[in-house]
Structure formats: structure tokens, C-alpha cells
C-alpha positions as a printed NumPy array, in Angstrom:
array([[ -0.279,  -0.003,   0.17 ],
       [  0.94 ,   3.077,  -0.95 ],
       [  1.72 ,   6.1  ,   2.809],
       [ -0.541,   8.753,   2.36 ],
       [  0.95 ,  10.647,   5.021],
       [  4.844,   9.727,   5.695],
       [  7.198,  11.96 ,   9.344],
       [ 10.593,  11.933,   9.439],
       [ 12.793,  12.099,  11.98 ],
       [ 10.182,  15.356,  13.565],
       [ 11.669,  17.426,  16.165],
       [  9.271,  19.558,  18.491],
       [ 10.273,  21.801,  21.851],
       [  8.286,  24.264,  24.086],
       [ 10.947,  26.507,  25.93 ],
       [ 13.132,  23.867,  27.318],
       [ 10.897,  20.586,  26.716],
       [ 11.644,  18.57 ,  24.234],
       [  8.336,  17.291,  22.709],
       [  9.813,  15.198,  19.918],
       [ 12.837,  14.091,  18.931],
       [ 12.707,  12.249,  16.28 ],
       [  9.467,  11.323,  15.591],
       [  8.978,   9.301,  12.628],
       [  6.181,   7.593,  11.354],
       [  4.105,   7.141,   8.54 ],
       [  0.24 ,   5.897,   7.236],
       [ -0.458,   3.884,   4.577],
       [ -4.592,   4.269,   2.187],
       [ -7.305,   2.708,   4.291],
       [ -5.504,   1.096,   7.978],
       [ -6.619,   2.997,  10.851],
       [ -3.503,   3.877,  13.559],
       [ -4.434,   4.703,  17.387],
       [ -1.912,   7.982,  18.642],
       [ -1.401,   6.871,  22.323],
       [  0.558,   9.023,  25.218],
       [  0.938,  11.007,  28.116],
       [ -1.023,  14.033,  27.81 ],
       [  1.994,  16.191,  26.938],
       [  4.246,  13.803,  25.268],
       [  2.902,  15.349,  21.586],
       [  0.143,  13.414,  20.023],
       [ -1.892,  16.721,  19.349],
       [  0.893,  18.615,  18.115],
       [  2.111,  15.662,  15.566],
       [ -1.423,  15.848,  14.216],
       [ -1.659,  19.978,  14.197],
       [  1.7  ,  19.711,  11.824],
       [  0.437,  16.882,   9.876],
       [ -2.461,  18.66 ,   9.123],
       [ -0.686,  21.751,   8.62 ],
       [ -1.37 ,  24.097,  10.737],
       [  1.638,  23.951,  13.043],
       [  5.439,  23.668,  12.11 ],
       [  7.701,  21.377,  13.254],
       [ 11.371,  22.742,  14.287],
       [ 12.575,  20.121,  12.389],
       [ 12.616,  16.984,   9.792],
       [ 10.277,  16.507,   7.199],
       [  6.646,  15.617,   6.877],
       [  5.006,  14.126,   3.1  ],
       [  1.455,  13.948,   1.93 ],
       [ -0.221,  11.981,  -1.345],
       [ -0.37 ,  15.301,  -3.827],
       [ -4.292,  16.002,  -4.359],
       [ -5.163,  14.277,  -1.108],
       [ -8.217,  14.685,   1.084],
       [ -7.294,  16.01 ,   4.635],
       [-10.42 ,  16.033,   6.857],
       [ -9.202,  17.603,  10.07 ],
       [-10.974,  17.241,  13.751],
       [ -8.854,  19.266,  16.377],
       [ -9.549,  19.339,  20.338],
       [ -9.471,  23.47 ,  19.493],
       [-11.857,  23.593,  16.636],
       [-13.036,  26.678,  14.676],
       [-16.747,  27.221,  14.016],
       [-18.951,  29.819,  12.331],
       [-20.988,  31.643,  14.739],
       [-23.231,  32.713,  12.36 ],
       [-23.84 ,  30.672,  10.307],
       [-26.15 ,  27.3  ,  10.947],
       [-24.886,  24.166,  11.68 ],
       [-26.499,  22.819,   8.754],
       [-24.284,  25.356,   6.364],
       [-21.131,  24.692,   9.557],
       [-21.334,  20.528,   8.037],
       [-21.601,  21.754,   4.657],
       [-18.158,  24.04 ,   5.185],
       [-16.318,  20.229,   5.219],
       [-17.142,  19.638,   1.99 ],
       [-16.656,  23.111,   0.598],
       [-14.278,  22.797,  -1.83 ],
       [-16.264,  19.646,  -3.34 ],
       [-19.223,  21.33 ,  -3.561],
       [-17.085,  24.131,  -5.256],
       [-16.323,  21.99 ,  -7.785],
       [-20.364,  20.745,  -8.539],
       [-20.593,  24.257,  -9.159],
       [-18.54 ,  24.479, -11.783],
       [-19.642,  21.354, -13.495],
       [-23.261,  22.184, -13.205],
       [-22.012,  25.796, -14.427],
       [-21.056,  24.346, -17.684],
       [-18.197,  27.135, -18.075],
       [-15.839,  23.695, -17.884],
       [-15.034,  21.786, -21.008],
       [-13.856,  18.935, -22.951],
       [-10.475,  17.79 , -20.762],
       [-11.639,  19.7  , -17.523],
       [-15.462,  19.082, -17.7  ],
       [-14.38 ,  14.86 , -17.761],
       [-11.877,  15.136, -14.872],
       [-14.613,  17.213, -12.477],
       [-16.577,  14.411, -13.469],
       [-14.771,  11.48 , -12.164],
       [-12.585,  13.673,  -8.921],
       [-17.552,  14.186,  -8.215],
       [-18.234,  10.76 ,  -8.756],
       [-15.36 ,   9.502,  -6.96 ],
       [-15.831,  11.595,  -4.001],
       [-19.512,  10.829,  -3.678],
       [-20.423,  14.807,  -4.759],
       [-23.455,  13.435,  -5.833],
       [-24.813,  12.265,  -2.682],
       [-23.626,  15.365,  -0.178],
       [-26.763,  16.583,   0.398],
       [-28.056,  13.001,   2.253],
       [-24.411,  12.655,   3.54 ],
       [-25.102,  15.897,   5.708],
       [-28.228,  14.644,   6.702],
       [-27.414,  11.521,   8.141],
       [-24.326,  12.182,   9.78 ],
       [-26.241,  15.037,  11.187],
       [-28.969,  13.023,  12.179],
       [-26.406,   9.686,  13.572],
       [-23.898,  11.862,  15.388],
       [-27.282,  13.85 ,  17.531],
       [-26.542,  17.375,  16.019],
       [-28.617,  20.161,  17.003],
       [-31.394,  20.762,  14.15 ],
       [-30.432,  21.547,  11.374],
       [-31.11 ,  25.5  ,  11.477],
       [-30.344,  26.474,  14.885],
       [-27.515,  29.112,  14.846],
       [-24.142,  27.749,  16.299],
       [-23.212,  30.213,  18.249],
       [-26.137,  28.854,  20.254],
       [-24.649,  25.862,  20.927],
       [-22.553,  24.387,  24.061],
       [-19.426,  23.122,  23.862],
       [-20.49 ,  19.493,  23.229],
       [-23.17 ,  20.261,  20.631],
       [-20.75 ,  22.274,  18.607],
       [-18.208,  19.051,  18.659],
       [-20.374,  17.412,  17.601],
       [-20.767,  19.445,  14.082],
       [-17.576,  20.124,  14.094],
       [-17.1  ,  16.114,  14.054],
       [-19.612,  15.755,  10.937],
       [-17.546,  18.671,   9.352],
       [-14.516,  16.649,   9.321],
       [-16.747,  12.987,   7.664],
       [-18.595,  14.573,   5.627],
       [-16.853,  14.036,   2.306],
       [-14.895,  10.636,   3.165],
       [-11.44 ,  12.078,   2.996],
       [ -8.436,  10.19 ,   1.775],
       [ -6.968,  10.837,   5.748],
       [ -8.943,  11.625,   8.812],
       [ -7.138,  13.212,  11.642],
       [ -9.184,  12.857,  15.139],
       [ -7.925,  14.058,  18.141],
       [-10.331,  13.031,  21.099],
       [-13.289,  12.375,  18.525],
       [-15.404,  10.493,  21.299],
       [-15.623,  13.69 ,  23.887],
       [-19.216,  14.576,  24.507],
       [-21.218,  11.629,  22.106],
       [-23.534,   9.407,  23.956],
       [-22.792,   5.389,  23.647],
       [-24.997,   5.06 ,  20.152],
       [-23.194,   7.913,  18.758],
       [-19.88 ,   6.599,  19.441],
       [-21.122,   2.646,  18.243],
       [-22.113,   4.394,  14.842],
       [-18.442,   6.088,  14.68 ],
       [-17.536,   2.953,  15.129],
       [-19.136,   1.004,  12.408],
       [-18.851,   3.681,   9.79 ],
       [-15.1  ,   4.397,  10.374],
       [-14.716,   0.178,  10.194],
       [-16.795,   0.483,   6.642],
       [-15.497,   3.294,   5.568],
       [-11.958,   3.299,   3.018],
       [-10.955,   6.385,   4.415],
       [ -8.059,   6.042,   6.425],
       [ -7.388,   7.314,   9.801],
       [ -5.175,   8.835,  12.573],
       [ -6.819,   9.423,  15.65 ],
       [ -6.489,  10.546,  19.46 ],
       [ -8.426,   8.767,  22.411],
       [ -9.265,   8.362,  25.685],
       [-11.51 ,   5.762,  24.491],
       [-10.208,   2.316,  25.183],
       [-13.46 ,   0.016,  23.043],
       [-12.766,   2.375,  20.081],
       [ -8.9  ,   2.173,  20.146],
       [ -9.724,  -1.712,  20.016],
       [-12.242,  -1.629,  17.52 ],
       [-10.894,   0.103,  15.556],
       [ -6.699,   0.59 ,  15.807],
       [ -5.437,  -1.432,  12.78 ],
       [ -1.881,   0.052,  14.223],
       [ -1.003,   1.678,  17.396],
       [  1.465,   4.529,  17.768],
       [  2.916,   5.476,  21.302],
       [  4.899,   8.446,  21.673],
       [  7.211,   8.236,  24.635],
       [ 10.269,  10.197,  24.806],
       [  9.416,  12.188,  21.7  ],
       [  9.68 ,   8.838,  19.675],
       [  7.695,   6.564,  18.306],
       [  6.737,   3.314,  19.028],
       [  4.303,   0.901,  16.116],
       [  3.068,  -1.459,  17.655],
       [  0.71 ,  -4.043,  14.968],
       [ -3.135,  -4.446,  16.027],
       [ -5.133,  -3.296,  18.597],
       [ -4.785,  -1.28 ,  21.601],
       [ -4.955,  -5.235,  23.239],
       [ -2.183,  -6.142,  20.932],
       [ -0.384,  -2.941,  21.937],
       [ -0.38 ,  -3.582,  26.118],
       [  1.236,  -7.187,  25.651],
       [  3.609,  -5.297,  22.99 ],
       [  4.485,  -2.366,  25.012],
       [  4.373,  -4.809,  27.872],
       [  6.993,  -7.239,  26.377],
       [  9.178,  -3.723,  25.068],
       [  9.284,  -2.306,  28.963],
       [ 10.588,  -6.164,  29.905],
       [ 13.146,  -5.786,  27.648],
       [ 14.476,  -2.697,  28.071],
       [ 14.407,  -3.229,  31.874],
       [ 16.511,  -6.634,  30.838],
       [ 18.831,  -4.535,  28.788],
       [ 19.057,  -2.187,  31.896],
       [ 19.186,  -4.865,  34.116],
       [ 22.629,  -6.419,  32.286],
       [ 24.308,  -2.727,  31.284],
       [ 24.441,  -2.008,  35.281],
       [ 25.654,  -5.606,  35.861],
       [ 28.599,  -4.701,  33.582],
       [ 29.139,  -1.392,  34.809],
       [ 29.304,  -3.134,  38.876],
       [ 31.77 ,  -5.458,  37.311],
       [ 33.948,  -2.855,  34.938],
       [ 34.578,  -0.901,  38.298],
       [ 36.037,  -3.758,  40.402],
       [ 37.589,  -3.869,  37.657],
       [ 39.2  ,  -0.144,  37.474],
       [ 39.857,  -0.419,  41.04 ],
       [ 41.484,  -2.828,  41.354],
       [ 43.95 ,  -1.452,  38.972],
       [ 45.356,  -1.791,  35.691],
       [ 49.303,  -2.647,  35.909],
       [ 49.642,  -2.217,  32.857],
       [ 48.393,   0.219,  30.61 ],
       [ 48.195,  -2.288,  26.979],
       [ 46.018,  -2.323,  24.107],
       [ 43.857,  -4.596,  25.633],
       [ 43.528,  -2.556,  29.043],
       [ 42.642,   0.637,  27.066],
       [ 40.448,  -0.859,  24.6  ],
       [ 38.363,  -2.359,  27.851],
       [ 38.39 ,   1.388,  29.883],
       [ 36.956,   2.928,  26.705],
       [ 34.211,   0.386,  26.285],
       [ 33.383,   0.847,  29.58 ],
       [ 33.578,   4.611,  28.897],
       [ 30.96 ,   4.258,  26.367],
       [ 28.326,   2.168,  28.249],
       [ 28.594,   3.836,  31.018],
       [ 27.468,   6.899,  28.846],
       [ 24.519,   5.658,  27.132],
       [ 21.178,   6.676,  29.136],
       [ 19.297,   4.562,  31.088],
       [ 15.72 ,   3.709,  29.66 ],
       [ 13.142,   6.612,  31.06 ],
       [ 11.026,   4.884,  33.588],
       [  7.142,   6.042,  33.109],
       [  6.073,   7.63 ,  36.521],
       [  2.445,   6.659,  37.483],
       [  0.036,   9.998,  38.871],
       [ -0.408,   9.132,  42.369],
       [ -3.954,  10.151,  42.281],
       [ -5.637,   9.428,  46.139],
       [ -9.126,  10.47 ,  46.575],
       [ -9.439,  11.915,  50.828],
       [-10.521,   9.864,  53.221],
       [-14.36 ,  10.711,  53.073],
       [-16.296,  10.872,  56.391],
       [-18.585,   9.643,  58.039],
       [-21.654,   9.01 ,  55.983],
       [-24.327,   7.8  ,  58.386],
       [-27.499,   5.51 ,  57.303],
       [-29.22 ,   7.048,  55.049],
       [-27.508,   8.925,  52.115],
       [-29.31 ,   9.674,  49.017],
       [-33.347,   8.403,  48.92 ],
       [-35.059,   8.918,  46.13 ],
       [-38.999,   8.023,  45.207],
       [-41.141,   7.706,  42.699],
       [-39.18 ,  11.082,  41.145],
       [-39.879,  12.939,  37.523],
       [-39.08 ,  15.007,  35.738],
       [-39.894,  17.41 ,  33.064],
       [-37.98 ,  19.85 ,  30.566],
       [-39.026,  22.523,  27.95 ],
       [-42.293,  20.639,  28.639],
       [-41.1  ,  17.064,  27.885],
       [-41.108,  14.243,  30.112],
       [-37.547,  13.274,  30.658],
       [-38.546,  10.402,  33.494],
       [-41.566,   9.767,  35.887],
       [-42.06 ,   7.583,  38.971],
       [-38.576,   7.129,  39.485],
       [-37.06 ,   4.64 ,  42.479],
       [-32.994,   4.363,  43.944],
       [-31.072,   4.164,  46.414],
       [-27.37 ,   4.703,  47.229],
       [-25.113,   2.533,  49.452],
       [-21.056,   3.497,  50.759],
       [-18.668,   1.774,  48.649],
       [-20.909,   1.671,  45.706],
       [-20.418,   3.066,  42.428],
       [-23.395,   3.839,  40.243],
       [-22.774,   4.556,  36.61 ],
       [-25.453,   6.404,  34.295],
       [-25.387,   5.643,  30.619],
       [-27.97 ,   7.426,  27.874],
       [-28.255,   9.338,  24.829],
       [-27.752,  13.219,  25.326],
       [-30.822,  15.543,  26.795],
       [-32.605,  12.796,  28.133],
       [-32.242,  13.67 ,  31.164],
       [-28.743,  12.216,  32.731],
       [-27.312,  16.097,  34.315],
       [-31.31 ,  16.455,  35.596],
       [-31.049,  13.326,  37.353],
       [-28.152,  14.203,  38.62 ],
       [-29.171,  17.993,  40.062],
       [-32.621,  16.01 ,  41.784],
       [-30.421,  13.11 ,  43.678],
       [-28.435,  16.725,  45.365],
       [-30.731,  18.325,  46.414],
       [-29.648,  21.279,  43.369],
       [-33.018,  20.929,  41.855],
       [-36.74 ,  20.054,  43.014],
       [-37.98 ,  16.855,  41.437],
       [-41.242,  17.283,  39.219],
       [-42.752,  14.46 ,  40.794],
       [-41.522,  12.303,  43.949],
       [-39.289,  12.98 ,  46.991],
       [-35.582,  12.533,  47.136],
       [-34.473,  12.941,  50.744],
       [-30.632,  13.577,  51.702],
       [-28.673,  12.205,  54.972],
       [-27.656,  14.707,  56.505],
       [-23.931,  13.477,  56.95 ],
       [-23.821,  13.334,  52.748],
       [-21.42 ,  16.197,  51.457],
       [-21.537,  16.39 ,  48.017],
       [-17.774,  16.779,  45.371],
       [-19.995,  17.815,  42.352],
       [-17.343,  17.675,  39.257],
       [-19.609,  18.878,  35.898],
       [-19.457,  18.735,  32.091],
       [-17.605,  22.021,  32.111],
       [-15.553,  21.81 ,  34.9  ],
       [-14.12 ,  24.064,  36.686],
       [-12.178,  27.076,  35.518],
       [ -8.796,  27.556,  35.263],
       [ -7.232,  31.239,  35.151],
       [ -4.381,  31.561,  32.52 ],
       [ -2.463,  33.763,  34.573],
       [ -2.047,  31.792,  37.62 ],
       [  0.569,  29.65 ,  38.61 ],
       [  0.232,  25.426,  38.995],
       [  0.795,  26.396,  43.062],
       [ -1.78 ,  29.328,  43.677],
       [ -4.242,  27.846,  41.381],
       [ -4.61 ,  24.837,  43.719],
       [ -3.64 ,  26.526,  46.905],
       [ -4.807,  29.962,  46.415],
       [ -2.688,  31.767,  48.86 ],
       [ -1.652,  29.467,  51.054],
       [  1.324,  26.807,  50.328],
       [ -0.874,  24.371,  52.023],
       [ -4.757,  22.477,  51.144],
       [ -6.665,  19.908,  53.504],
       [ -6.666,  16.624,  52.645],
       [ -8.587,  14.53 ,  54.583],
       [ -8.039,  16.12 ,  57.701],
       [ -4.57 ,  16.962,  57.089],
       [ -2.381,  19.263,  55.974],
       [ -0.419,  19.119,  52.227],
       [  2.243,  21.052,  50.43 ],
       [  1.125,  22.234,  47.74 ],
       [  4.01 ,  20.899,  45.798],
       [  3.588,  17.767,  46.973],
       [  0.348,  17.288,  45.742],
       [  1.063,  18.568,  42.556],
       [  3.742,  16.071,  42.674],
       [  1.494,  13.477,  43.244],
       [ -0.001,  14.611,  39.462],
       [  3.022,  14.1  ,  37.851],
       [  3.323,  17.948,  37.83 ],
       [  7.899,  18.663,  38.362],
       [  9.112,  21.38 ,  40.706],
       [  9.681,  23.746,  37.922],
       [  6.375,  23.239,  36.476],
       [  4.486,  24.161,  38.803],
       [  5.907,  27.892,  38.811],
       [  4.662,  28.207,  35.44 ],
       [  1.884,  29.658,  34.039],
       [ -1.66 ,  27.49 ,  33.673],
       [ -1.885,  29.245,  30.253],
       [  1.679,  27.179,  28.999],
       [ -0.288,  23.273,  29.536],
       [ -0.896,  21.102,  27.271],
       [ -4.914,  20.225,  27.049],
       [ -4.445,  16.991,  28.725],
       [ -2.312,  19.148,  31.823],
       [ -5.291,  21.363,  31.828],
       [ -7.729,  18.159,  32.361],
       [ -5.086,  16.927,  35.147],
       [ -4.359,  20.041,  36.902],
       [ -8.549,  20.726,  37.329],
       [ -8.877,  16.765,  38.325],
       [ -6.266,  17.999,  41.299],
       [ -7.88 ,  20.83 ,  42.26 ],
       [-11.592,  18.951,  42.526],
       [-10.668,  16.054,  43.719],
       [ -8.687,  18.013,  47.283],
       [-12.37 ,  18.762,  48.116],
       [-13.206,  15.943,  49.909],
       [-16.255,  14.92 ,  50.527],
       [-18.567,  11.653,  50.821],
       [-20.888,  11.892,  47.472],
       [-18.409,  12.309,  44.575],
       [-20.903,  13.24 ,  41.643],
       [-18.573,  12.729,  38.377],
       [-20.272,  14.864,  35.17 ],
       [-17.67 ,  13.123,  32.676],
       [-15.298,  12.447,  34.398],
       [-12.932,  10.693,  30.89 ],
       [-13.026,  14.37 ,  28.882],
       [ -9.441,  14.487,  28.023],
       [ -7.869,  12.489,  30.241],
       [ -4.705,  10.634,  28.793],
       [ -4.948,   6.795,  29.39 ],
       [ -2.376,   6.363,  31.954],
       [ -4.49 ,   9.004,  34.268],
       [ -7.864,   7.11 ,  33.593],
       [ -6.492,   4.15 ,  34.482],
       [ -5.203,   5.4  ,  37.773],
       [ -8.66 ,   7.613,  38.328],
       [-10.071,   3.938,  37.817],
       [ -8.05 ,   3.09 ,  40.407],
       [ -8.734,   5.729,  43.152],
       [-12.327,   5.248,  42.47 ],
       [-12.534,   1.359,  42.98 ],
       [-10.457,   1.783,  46.612],
       [-12.901,   4.856,  47.352],
       [-15.546,   4.234,  50.303],
       [-17.897,   6.775,  50.187],
       [-20.669,   6.756,  47.495],
       [-20.017,   7.521,  43.699],
       [-22.121,   8.448,  40.643],
       [-20.71 ,   8.701,  37.426],
       [-21.915,   9.543,  33.665],
       [-19.769,   8.831,  31.058],
       [-20.211,   7.206,  27.84 ],
       [-16.723,   5.384,  27.838],
       [-17.862,   2.024,  28.545],
       [-14.333,   0.008,  29.678],
       [-14.167,   3.056,  32.467],
       [-18.263,   2.155,  33.124],
       [-17.17 ,  -1.463,  33.116],
       [-14.161,  -1.006,  35.724],
       [-15.836,   0.615,  38.414],
       [-19.2  ,   0.448,  38.199],
       [-21.496,  -1.604,  40.868],
       [-24.567,  -0.737,  38.395],
       [-26.059,   1.088,  36.06 ],
       [-28.443,   3.071,  35.012],
       [-29.335,   3.191,  31.348],
       [-31.909,   6.037,  30.276],
       [-33.873,   4.142,  27.603],
       [-36.97 ,   5.081,  25.175],
       [-39.287,   4.346,  27.9  ],
       [-36.968,   5.705,  30.453],
       [-34.411,   4.815,  33.098],
       [-33.849,   1.08 ,  33.713],
       [-31.795,   0.162,  36.537],
       [-29.441,  -2.457,  35.989],
       [-26.664,  -4.088,  39.04 ],
       [-23.691,  -5.266,  37.466],
       [-21.297,  -3.538,  34.868],
       [-21.666,  -2.089,  31.095],
       [-21.241,  -4.954,  29.832],
       [-23.454,  -7.324,  32.246],
       [-26.418,  -4.662,  31.142],
       [-26.216,  -5.581,  27.643],
       [-26.177,  -8.885,  27.98 ],
       [-29.264,  -8.263,  29.429],
       [-31.181,  -6.046,  28.134],
       [-30.595,  -8.583,  25.148],
       [-31.861, -11.108,  27.269],
       [-34.596,  -8.916,  27.983],
       [-35.712,  -7.534,  24.561],
       [-36.182, -11.701,  23.079],
       [-38.395, -12.593,  25.825],
       [-40.836,  -9.552,  25.011],
       [-40.237, -10.46 ,  21.239],
       [-41.992, -13.476,  21.995],
       [-44.415, -12.766,  24.253],
       [-45.293, -10.379,  21.275],
       [-45.186, -13.629,  18.76 ],
       [-47.682, -15.471,  20.891],
       [-49.868, -12.886,  21.532],
       [-49.946, -11.859,  17.949],
       [-50.376, -15.258,  17.456],
       [-53.396, -15.589,  19.69 ],
       [-54.748, -12.839,  18.138],
       [-54.612, -15.255,  14.865],
       [-56.275, -18.362,  15.827],
       [-59.643, -16.227,  17.547],
       [-59.746, -14.656,  14.109],
       [-59.289, -17.959,  12.795],
       [-62.457, -19.808,  14.421],
       [-64.299, -16.817,  14.285],
       [-67.781, -18.354,  12.549],
       [-68.214, -16.947,   9.52 ],
       [-71.773, -15.053,   8.061],
       [-72.451, -16.679,   5.091],
       [-73.204, -13.727,   2.176],
       [-74.773, -14.421,  -1.214],
       [-72.609, -14.729,  -3.638],
       [-71.608, -11.02 ,  -5.21 ],
       [-69.365,  -9.981,  -8.011],
       [-66.532,  -7.457,  -6.891],
       [-66.626,  -3.579,  -7.684],
       [-64.292,  -1.809,  -9.411],
       [-63.011,  -0.771,  -6.694],
       [-62.075,  -3.997,  -5.015],
       [-60.962,  -5.471,  -8.098],
       [-58.001,  -2.423,  -7.832],
       [-57.197,  -3.491,  -4.01 ],
       [-57.165,  -6.745,  -4.982],
       [-54.609,  -6.292,  -7.736],
       [-52.653,  -4.132,  -5.793],
       [-52.797,  -6.259,  -2.372],
       [-49.88 ,  -8.404,  -3.117],
       [-47.422,  -5.941,  -3.552],
       [-48.18 ,  -4.452,  -0.562],
       [-48.158,  -7.908,   1.169],
       [-44.888,  -8.622,  -0.356],
       [-43.523,  -4.988,   0.535],
       [-44.313,  -5.078,   4.055],
       [-42.785,  -8.66 ,   4.151],
       [-39.673,  -7.553,   2.822],
       [-39.437,  -4.885,   5.617],
       [-40.127,  -7.065,   8.637],
       [-37.508,  -9.259,   7.68 ],
       [-34.723,  -6.273,   7.045],
       [-35.722,  -5.734,  10.637],
       [-35.759,  -8.905,  12.033],
       [-32.325,  -9.005,  10.594],
       [-30.87 ,  -6.041,  12.804],
       [-32.889,  -7.586,  15.59 ],
       [-31.075, -10.606,  14.887],
       [-27.268,  -9.14 ,  14.613],
       [-25.85 ,  -9.414,  17.916],
       [-23.489,  -6.179,  17.206],
       [-26.958,  -4.496,  17.499],
       [-27.515,  -4.706,  20.67 ],
       [-23.843,  -3.254,  21.37 ],
       [-24.471,  -0.53 ,  19.683],
       [-28.554,   0.559,  19.479],
       [-30.094,  -1.194,  22.271],
       [-32.302,   1.345,  23.403],
       [-33.996,   1.223,  20.016],
       [-34.841,  -2.323,  20.07 ],
       [-38.272,  -2.528,  22.278],
       [-39.782,   0.602,  19.401],
       [-38.763,  -1.863,  16.723],
       [-40.084,  -4.979,  18.04 ],
       [-43.748,  -3.108,  18.466],
       [-43.138,  -2.131,  14.817],
       [-42.222,  -5.618,  13.781],
       [-45.286,  -7.077,  16.215],
       [-48.129,  -3.746,  14.359],
       [-46.662,  -5.051,  10.691],
       [-46.904,  -8.88 ,  10.843],
       [-51.031,  -8.439,  12.051],
       [-51.105,  -5.678,   9.311],
       [-50.048,  -8.262,   7.001],
       [-52.17 , -11.176,   8.725],
       [-55.014,  -8.35 ,   7.886],
       [-53.654,  -8.214,   4.627],
       [-53.96 , -12.072,   3.827],
       [-57.415, -11.986,   5.511],
       [-58.798,  -9.39 ,   2.961],
       [-56.97 , -10.962,   0.096],
       [-58.861, -14.63 ,   0.616],
       [-61.852, -12.892,   1.405],
       [-61.908, -11.065,  -1.83 ],
       [-60.345, -13.886,  -4.07 ],
       [-63.537, -16.039,  -2.515],
       [-66.256, -13.044,  -4.066],
       [-64.469, -13.664,  -6.926],
       [-64.683, -17.114,  -7.369],
       [-68.497, -17.446,  -5.941],
       [-68.915, -14.559,  -8.78 ],
       [-67.619, -16.386, -11.384]])
């Protein structure tokens, strides 16, 4: 396969910090490369360099001629005065320009043929339907809304649709799953797997990495290490690489210890052989040891006692914008448990959090909060950071100490737990990378303590290493936890139960998210079986009903036309039912679109009853025709 993009020996520094130091990577046609590494290691910078929006200090970037790139940066720009649809169509501006020139008739001969070939190759004639499909599947706001009115999460969906809409040769995606619900993430996975577009992407979503990546490229110490396969393969390969590095370093240290003993013993004669041995010692002693990757020591402050009553909700309901979100919902919490909340945006997840914390009153029912409960709420938009302050000032304010679990802890010591070195903590917040800012925000939030931790989308913008440590901290946390997240790996690791917002309201399932999917398949299969039995019983009752003998008559003109069209209508309905049942019979369907299943089952049952009615009518009309003939 031909390389679409090739970067060689890239170097990039910010001040005294070397971000890229000889990074080399190639992306070939159609492959999907996941880019991983610590926050601040240069992942976003590498994407920006390839996209041409940032320049490296050294090295080369080679792009294939006439290549179309789709680009989703973390800090994207949209036209606030334009509508959602107009912004999405901006992603196809070049293609739309080619279509306009072709349709104008101004191009002729060879140019006209070239335009037509390009338009057809890039699917230009389907651009309108693709724009609508992208907006629908990614959950974008209504097409006519002004982009300036949208939230940050809504804007990100629009920006992602804009990047995908032309199905480019190469997609550069920086955290594409942020602010997407599980259904939209699952759709994006299927779209990328089916797409011929190559993709170089950064994500913290480990299931996404596992299902999409054909290779993993890890940035470590400024270099790029490539591992064939998906995220699971990468974990094994990385462990082997680190073990090999550790073994090599152990051999180096053993050699140096022996050589030092020889040097200390003294060299009797300065022979050529002894001088060569000394030179070899100097060479090996000067080799740089492999960097040992430090882990964040992320510990949540010990929670104060909670008492017997924590939070109890009885028959609660909520209404937003005149629309009922849910009703008659009961819920209780126990210390030491973690509850995950999942569902499409706009279904009431954040509203439920606010009701449980007493920040809003339910439309019906009641919420009882224990007197000893202290909430620590991390909302979707997090806290704000002041770019002009140093990291120490941002965490400690005017003090060098923070209160942590009833004890005083120096701010520098606390920030070291989040991998901020002594020289880094004195720098301004504005110089931090996006990932480092998220890590600082996490440090600022968690030091507040509390015994009921409420996290609304905590995984956005955190690197994989920080996510793993956050998971371990939540597993050790003795207080109560509630987490709203679309990160399925994260939910599987930490949750004792999940609340999933389905089409007919929230559903509580003990166990993690994967267990919910398993039980959901069983539940929906039982519902299908019950509906089929009911339909069969209804048909039997109808068949057993006494028939009234009528005097033979001829079909009316209208009945003749009805009879002629019935067979085609029956075939059309049967094909529609078969298509829906094929989707419901696919195990992958319940991973990606489980919430749609009840409505689709109801549609199948309704159409089957309609088909039965049509068959009965067809038999009735045929009988009349035969009797009259």
C-alpha cells in the first residue's frame, strides 16, 4: 500500500521541553492508526503538524498529492453566525465548489471529464443525503439552529460531522468520542470500520481503540513506537518492550559494576587491550538508561462518615421544556458503591444528578439526603482555570498548603502526585497542554474531599494512564460515587450498577455496562417472544370466529383494484419485517443500538398484524371473485 503521509525525524520543543525528538511515522491507505501517550507528550502537536496548522522545528512531512484531509482538532473553530447545516457543509466546501463549476457548464472538454470523475469518486452527488445522515447519527442539534447558540459539546458534534462529511482520504481526529453518547460512538465505530478513509486518531476510549485501530503508535520520550494490531495487542507488545528495556538496563548495570571493580583494582599495564576495555566502559557508562514512566499517585481524600441515610429517591419525575424526561423513578444508594449513568444526550442524565443532590426539585416524588452527606460535584464543564496564575496559586490560592482528609499537605507535594515537577508547578497555567489542564482540574476538584462523589463526564481529555489511575482511585474509594460517562471501558471497570436511559425511561441494572447489554438482549428477546405469542393467539381467535354466509356477488371496480394491489403491498411489508428482524438478530445490534430495540419490536409486531389482516382481506376478495365467477 502507498503511504498517504510520512513524517520523518520530527523535532519540536516548547521552551526547555522537548516534545518530539526524532518522531517517525507513516500512515498508509485505509489503515486506522491510534495515537497514544501521556498528556503533553505531543500527540495533538503531531496531528497539527500533519494538518499543516503547526510547524515542526525539524524533520520532514510528506503528503500524497491531491489528498483530501478531514481534520478535527481539540480546539476547533465554527462559524457562529451560520446554521448547524451550513457549518457541516463547510467540510465539503471544496467538493461543492467542484459541483457548482461542473453544473455551471463553464468547464469543457478534458476539464469537464476530470471534474465529473472527481465528483463521482468522492461521492459528490450524495453529499446532501450524507450531510443529513451525519447530523442525525452524531446527534447534532437541528439543522437550522445558529451555531453561536450551541453548547461546547453540541459544537463538537457539528465539528466532527464537518470533518467526516466528504469521506476524505485521511482523517485526523483528536478525541472524536468526547461529548458523544454510546449510540453515536458505536455508529462512528461502524462508519470508520466500513470507510476507505485512513485515520490517525487520538482517543481515551479504550473500546474504541480496540475495535478501530489496525496499528497503535505510542509517543514516548519524543519517539514513536509502532505496535501492530489493536489496543489489546498494544498492551502486550508494550509490556514486552518495557521488559526488554528493563532486562537490557539490568545487564548494563551488571557490566558496569564488574568493570568498576576492575578499574578500582588498578590496571598493571596500560596495554592496548586494557585501554580498549576502558573505552568500552566509558561508552556503556555514557548510555542513557530507559526512562521509567511515572504513574500519577491519584488518591481521593478519605471520606467522612455518611450515616445510615445517604440518598433516597421515591417516585421522582422531571420535566424539561414541556417534555417529560422520566417519572415514578425510585433509587437508593449505599456507601462504597459506584453507580454509572448512561444514555443519549438530552434524556435527563444531568437533571437526575441535580435532583439527587438537591440542586433542583423533582416535578413529582421526593428526594431525601442524609444529614452527613457532603457532595463533591464535577460537572460537565468542570471548574475554570485562570491562565495567568501559576499551578501552585491555582490549587492553593494564597496558601502553600491544602487540607486533605483532615490533614495539611503542601501544594507542591500534592501536585507531584499528579506528575507536575517542581519547575512545572511555578509556571503559568496558560502554558499547559490540553491534557495537562484536565489533570490540573482533576487535582483541583478532588482535593475538595466529600463523601458523595458525583462525576459528570470525568473522562473527557484525560490520557489513558490518568484514566487507569482514576479507575483505581474510584475502586478504593469508601464513599459513594455516581458517574455519568460514555466511556464503556471505564464503566465496566468501576460500576456496581448502571442506570441506562432507554426510550421509555431509566432502567436500573445491577452489574457493569457489559452485563447490562447481556441482560438487555435477554429481556428484549423475551419481549419479542411474548409479542409473537400474543399475535399468534389473536390470529387464532380471528380464524375461529364464525363466518357469516353471504350471497355471492361480483367484486366492485374498487375491490378489483384493491385485490390487484394487495399482493404487492404484502410483499413490501414482508420485506420490511425481514429487514428489521435481520437487524434484531445481529448480536452487534444490541451493542450499538439496544435502546432502539423496543420500538423496532413493536413495529415488527404491528406490521405482522397488518400483514395478517391483508392476507385475510386477500382471501375474502379471492373467495368473492371465485363465487361470482
